[in-house]
Amino acid sequence: MKDQVYEIIKEMILNQTYQLGEKINIDTLATELNVSNSPIREALTMLEKQGLVEYVPNVGSRIISFSPTAFREICFSLFTVVYGAYELCLSQNKIDIAIEKMRQLLQAQKDIDDHSDMQTSIKYALAFDKSIVYATQNTYLLSIYEQMEDIFFLMALHINQRNEEEHQRNIFEHSMILESIEKNDIAAAKHWFFIHYDKHV
């Protein structure tokens, strides 16, 4: 039961039924889902470990809100994982695997002309990043990325909602990253990776 409740609440967070910083009323949620409070509390503990929910003393559980410090830490965590994956691909001659998938996903991003389809756009953008990690064929590194994937999605959603031009900027930065990698220009690739993940709340 707790796993089912966990998936339901997580989806409510990612589709923004709950807003950032919003308090979760356990009694109300239990009534809506027709379950007891126990699986709700267990699911919230799981979501807290994942970073999507935070417990505030005398307040209770609420959806995370991005402080400037936390936001920067998440951005640089993503940079570290993805750029590290790029370097690993280079050292193991697996970069061609990444390039092929990156081309496909960049084109998919470009094909989304309607910015109102923000969630699909973000999913393709994150899939672009993930393709580099996936190309390493390193199950441990991929597991690290996937453990943080939902928080990355929530962060990207927050960025895009603040800035209507973020979709096009994302495509441009991905284009420059891919172009640098295709040219085997490691310095340029690092430069564009850093720019891409140098985001502020």
CSV table of C-alpha atoms in Angstrom, one decimal:
chain,number,residue,atom,x,y,z
A,1,MET,CA,0.0,0.0,0.0
A,2,LYS,CA,2.7,2.5,0.9
A,3,ASP,CA,4.4,2.0,-2.5
A,4,GLN,CA,1.1,2.7,-4.3
A,5,VAL,CA,0.6,5.8,-2.2
A,6,TYR,CA,4.2,6.9,-2.8
A,7,GLU,CA,3.7,6.7,-6.5
A,8,ILE,CA,0.4,8.7,-6.3
A,9,ILE,CA,1.9,11.5,-4.2
A,10,LYS,CA,5.0,11.6,-6.3
A,11,GLU,CA,2.9,12.1,-9.4
A,12,MET,CA,0.9,14.8,-7.7
A,13,ILE,CA,4.2,16.6,-6.9
A,14,LEU,CA,5.6,16.2,-10.4
A,15,ASN,CA,2.4,17.3,-12.2
A,16,GLN,CA,2.1,20.2,-9.8
A,17,THR,CA,-1.1,19.2,-8.1
A,18,TYR,CA,1.0,20.3,-5.1
A,19,GLN,CA,3.0,23.5,-5.5
A,20,LEU,CA,6.5,24.1,-4.2
A,21,GLY,CA,6.5,24.7,-0.5
A,22,GLU,CA,2.9,23.6,-0.1
A,23,LYS,CA,2.0,21.8,3.2
A,24,ILE,CA,0.6,18.3,2.8
A,25,ASN,CA,-2.4,17.6,5.0
A,26,ILE,CA,-2.1,14.0,5.9
A,27,ASP,CA,-5.8,13.6,7.0
A,28,THR,CA,-7.1,15.2,3.9
A,29,LEU,CA,-4.9,13.1,1.7
A,30,ALA,CA,-5.8,9.9,3.5
A,31,THR,CA,-9.5,10.7,2.9
A,32,GLU,CA,-8.9,11.5,-0.8
A,33,LEU,CA,-7.0,8.2,-1.3
A,34,ASN,CA,-9.3,6.2,1.0
A,35,VAL,CA,-6.4,4.9,3.1
A,36,SER,CA,-5.3,5.2,6.7
A,37,ASN,CA,-2.7,7.7,7.8
A,38,SER,CA,0.0,5.1,8.2
A,39,PRO,CA,0.8,4.4,4.5
A,40,ILE,CA,0.6,8.2,3.9
A,41,ARG,CA,3.3,8.8,6.5
A,42,GLU,CA,5.4,6.0,5.2
A,43,ALA,CA,5.2,7.3,1.6
A,44,LEU,CA,6.1,10.8,2.8
A,45,THR,CA,9.2,9.4,4.6
A,46,MET,CA,10.2,7.8,1.3
A,47,LEU,CA,9.7,11.0,-0.6
A,48,GLU,CA,11.6,12.9,2.1
A,49,LYS,CA,14.6,10.6,1.5
A,50,GLN,CA,14.3,11.3,-2.2
A,51,GLY,CA,14.4,15.0,-1.6
A,52,LEU,CA,10.9,15.9,-2.9
A,53,VAL,CA,9.4,16.4,0.5
A,54,GLU,CA,10.8,18.1,3.6
A,55,TYR,CA,9.7,17.8,7.2
A,56,VAL,CA,9.4,21.0,9.1
A,57,PRO,CA,9.1,20.9,12.9
A,58,ASN,CA,5.7,22.3,14.2
A,59,VAL,CA,4.5,22.5,10.5
A,60,GLY,CA,4.7,18.9,9.2
A,61,SER,CA,5.5,17.7,5.7
A,62,ARG,CA,5.6,20.0,2.8
A,63,ILE,CA,6.8,20.0,-0.8
A,64,ILE,CA,10.4,21.2,-1.1
A,65,SER,CA,11.0,24.8,-2.0
A,66,PHE,CA,14.2,25.8,-3.6
A,67,SER,CA,16.4,28.1,-1.5
A,68,PRO,CA,19.2,29.7,-3.6
A,69,THR,CA,21.8,27.5,-1.8
A,70,ALA,CA,19.9,24.2,-2.4
A,71,PHE,CA,19.1,25.2,-6.0
A,72,ARG,CA,22.8,25.7,-6.7
A,73,GLU,CA,23.8,22.5,-5.0
A,74,ILE,CA,21.3,20.6,-7.2
A,75,CYS,CA,22.6,22.3,-10.4
A,76,PHE,CA,26.2,21.5,-9.6
A,77,SER,CA,25.3,17.9,-8.6
A,78,LEU,CA,23.8,17.5,-12.1
A,79,PHE,CA,26.9,19.1,-13.7
A,80,THR,CA,29.2,16.7,-11.8
A,81,VAL,CA,27.3,13.6,-12.7
A,82,VAL,CA,26.8,14.4,-16.4
A,83,TYR,CA,30.2,16.0,-17.1
A,84,GLY,CA,31.8,13.1,-15.2
A,85,ALA,CA,29.9,10.7,-17.5
A,86,TYR,CA,31.2,12.6,-20.5
A,87,GLU,CA,34.8,12.2,-19.4
A,88,LEU,CA,34.1,8.5,-18.7
A,89,CYS,CA,32.7,8.0,-22.2
A,90,LEU,CA,35.8,9.7,-23.6
A,91,SER,CA,38.2,7.5,-21.6
A,92,GLN,CA,36.4,4.3,-22.6
A,93,ASN,CA,35.7,5.2,-26.3
A,94,LYS,CA,32.0,5.2,-25.8
A,95,ILE,CA,31.3,8.8,-26.8
A,96,ASP,CA,29.8,7.7,-30.2
A,97,ILE,CA,27.0,5.9,-28.3
A,98,ALA,CA,26.2,9.2,-26.5
A,99,ILE,CA,26.4,11.3,-29.7
A,100,GLU,CA,23.9,9.2,-31.6
A,101,LYS,CA,21.3,9.4,-28.8
A,102,MET,CA,22.0,13.1,-28.1
A,103,ARG,CA,21.3,13.9,-31.8
A,104,GLN,CA,17.9,12.2,-31.6
A,105,LEU,CA,16.9,13.9,-28.3
A,106,LEU,CA,18.0,17.3,-29.5
A,107,GLN,CA,15.9,17.0,-32.6
A,108,ALA,CA,12.9,15.9,-30.4
A,109,GLN,CA,13.4,19.0,-28.3
A,110,LYS,CA,13.4,21.2,-31.5
A,111,ASP,CA,10.3,19.5,-32.7
A,112,ILE,CA,8.3,20.7,-29.7
A,113,ASP,CA,7.3,24.2,-31.0
A,114,ASP,CA,4.5,24.7,-28.5
A,115,HIS,CA,6.1,25.9,-25.3
A,116,SER,CA,2.9,25.2,-23.4
A,117,ASP,CA,3.9,21.5,-23.5
A,118,MET,CA,6.5,22.3,-20.9
A,119,GLN,CA,6.6,18.9,-19.2
A,120,THR,CA,7.3,17.0,-22.4
A,121,SER,CA,10.0,19.6,-23.3
A,122,ILE,CA,11.6,19.1,-19.9
A,123,LYS,CA,11.5,15.3,-20.2
A,124,TYR,CA,13.3,15.4,-23.5
A,125,ALA,CA,15.8,17.9,-22.1
A,126,LEU,CA,16.6,15.7,-19.2
A,127,ALA,CA,16.7,12.6,-21.4
A,128,PHE,CA,19.5,14.5,-23.4
A,129,ASP,CA,21.5,14.8,-20.2
A,130,LYS,CA,20.7,11.2,-19.2
A,131,SER,CA,21.8,9.8,-22.5
A,132,ILE,CA,25.4,10.8,-21.7
A,133,VAL,CA,25.2,8.9,-18.4
A,134,TYR,CA,23.5,6.0,-20.0
A,135,ALA,CA,26.2,5.7,-22.7
A,136,THR,CA,28.8,5.0,-20.0
A,137,GLN,CA,27.1,1.7,-19.4
A,138,ASN,CA,28.0,2.1,-15.8
A,139,THR,CA,25.1,0.8,-13.7
A,140,TYR,CA,26.3,2.6,-10.5
A,141,LEU,CA,26.6,6.0,-12.2
A,142,LEU,CA,23.2,5.5,-13.9
A,143,SER,CA,21.7,4.6,-10.5
A,144,ILE,CA,23.1,7.8,-8.9
A,145,TYR,CA,21.5,9.9,-11.7
A,146,GLU,CA,18.1,8.1,-11.5
A,147,GLN,CA,18.0,8.6,-7.7
A,148,MET,CA,18.1,12.4,-8.4
A,149,GLU,CA,16.0,12.4,-11.6
A,150,ASP,CA,12.7,13.5,-10.1
A,151,ILE,CA,14.4,16.4,-8.2
A,152,PHE,CA,16.1,17.4,-11.5
A,153,PHE,CA,12.7,17.4,-13.2
A,154,LEU,CA,11.1,19.6,-10.5
A,155,MET,CA,14.1,22.0,-10.7
A,156,ALA,CA,13.8,22.2,-14.5
A,157,LEU,CA,10.1,22.8,-14.2
A,158,HIS,CA,10.8,25.7,-11.8
A,159,ILE,CA,13.4,27.2,-14.1
A,160,ASN,CA,11.1,27.0,-17.2
A,161,GLN,CA,8.1,28.6,-15.3
A,162,ARG,CA,10.2,31.5,-14.3
A,163,ASN,CA,11.6,32.2,-17.8
A,164,GLU,CA,9.6,31.7,-21.0
A,165,GLU,CA,12.8,31.8,-23.0
A,166,GLU,CA,14.3,28.9,-21.1
A,167,HIS,CA,13.1,26.3,-23.7
A,168,GLN,CA,15.0,28.0,-26.6
A,169,ARG,CA,18.0,28.6,-24.4
A,170,ASN,CA,18.1,24.9,-23.4
A,171,ILE,CA,18.0,23.9,-27.1
A,172,PHE,CA,20.8,26.3,-27.9
A,173,GLU,CA,23.0,25.1,-25.0
A,174,HIS,CA,22.4,21.5,-25.9
A,175,SER,CA,23.3,22.2,-29.5
A,176,MET,CA,26.6,23.8,-28.4
A,177,ILE,CA,27.4,20.9,-26.1
A,178,LEU,CA,26.7,18.4,-28.8
A,179,GLU,CA,28.7,20.4,-31.4
A,180,SER,CA,31.7,20.6,-29.0
A,181,ILE,CA,31.5,16.8,-28.4
A,182,GLU,CA,31.2,16.0,-32.1
A,183,LYS,CA,34.3,18.2,-32.7
A,184,ASN,CA,36.1,16.5,-29.8
A,185,ASP,CA,36.7,19.9,-28.4
A,186,ILE,CA,36.9,19.0,-24.7
A,187,ALA,CA,37.5,22.5,-23.4
A,188,ALA,CA,34.5,23.9,-25.3
A,189,ALA,CA,32.4,21.0,-24.1
A,190,LYS,CA,33.3,21.7,-20.5
A,191,HIS,CA,32.6,25.4,-21.1
A,192,TRP,CA,29.1,24.7,-22.4
A,193,PHE,CA,28.3,22.0,-19.8
A,194,PHE,CA,29.2,24.6,-17.1
A,195,ILE,CA,27.0,27.3,-18.7
A,196,HIS,CA,24.2,24.9,-19.1
A,197,TYR,CA,24.1,24.0,-15.4
A,198,ASP,CA,25.0,27.4,-14.0
A,199,LYS,CA,21.4,28.2,-13.1
A,200,HIS,CA,20.1,30.4,-10.3
A,201,VAL,CA,16.9,30.4,-8.3
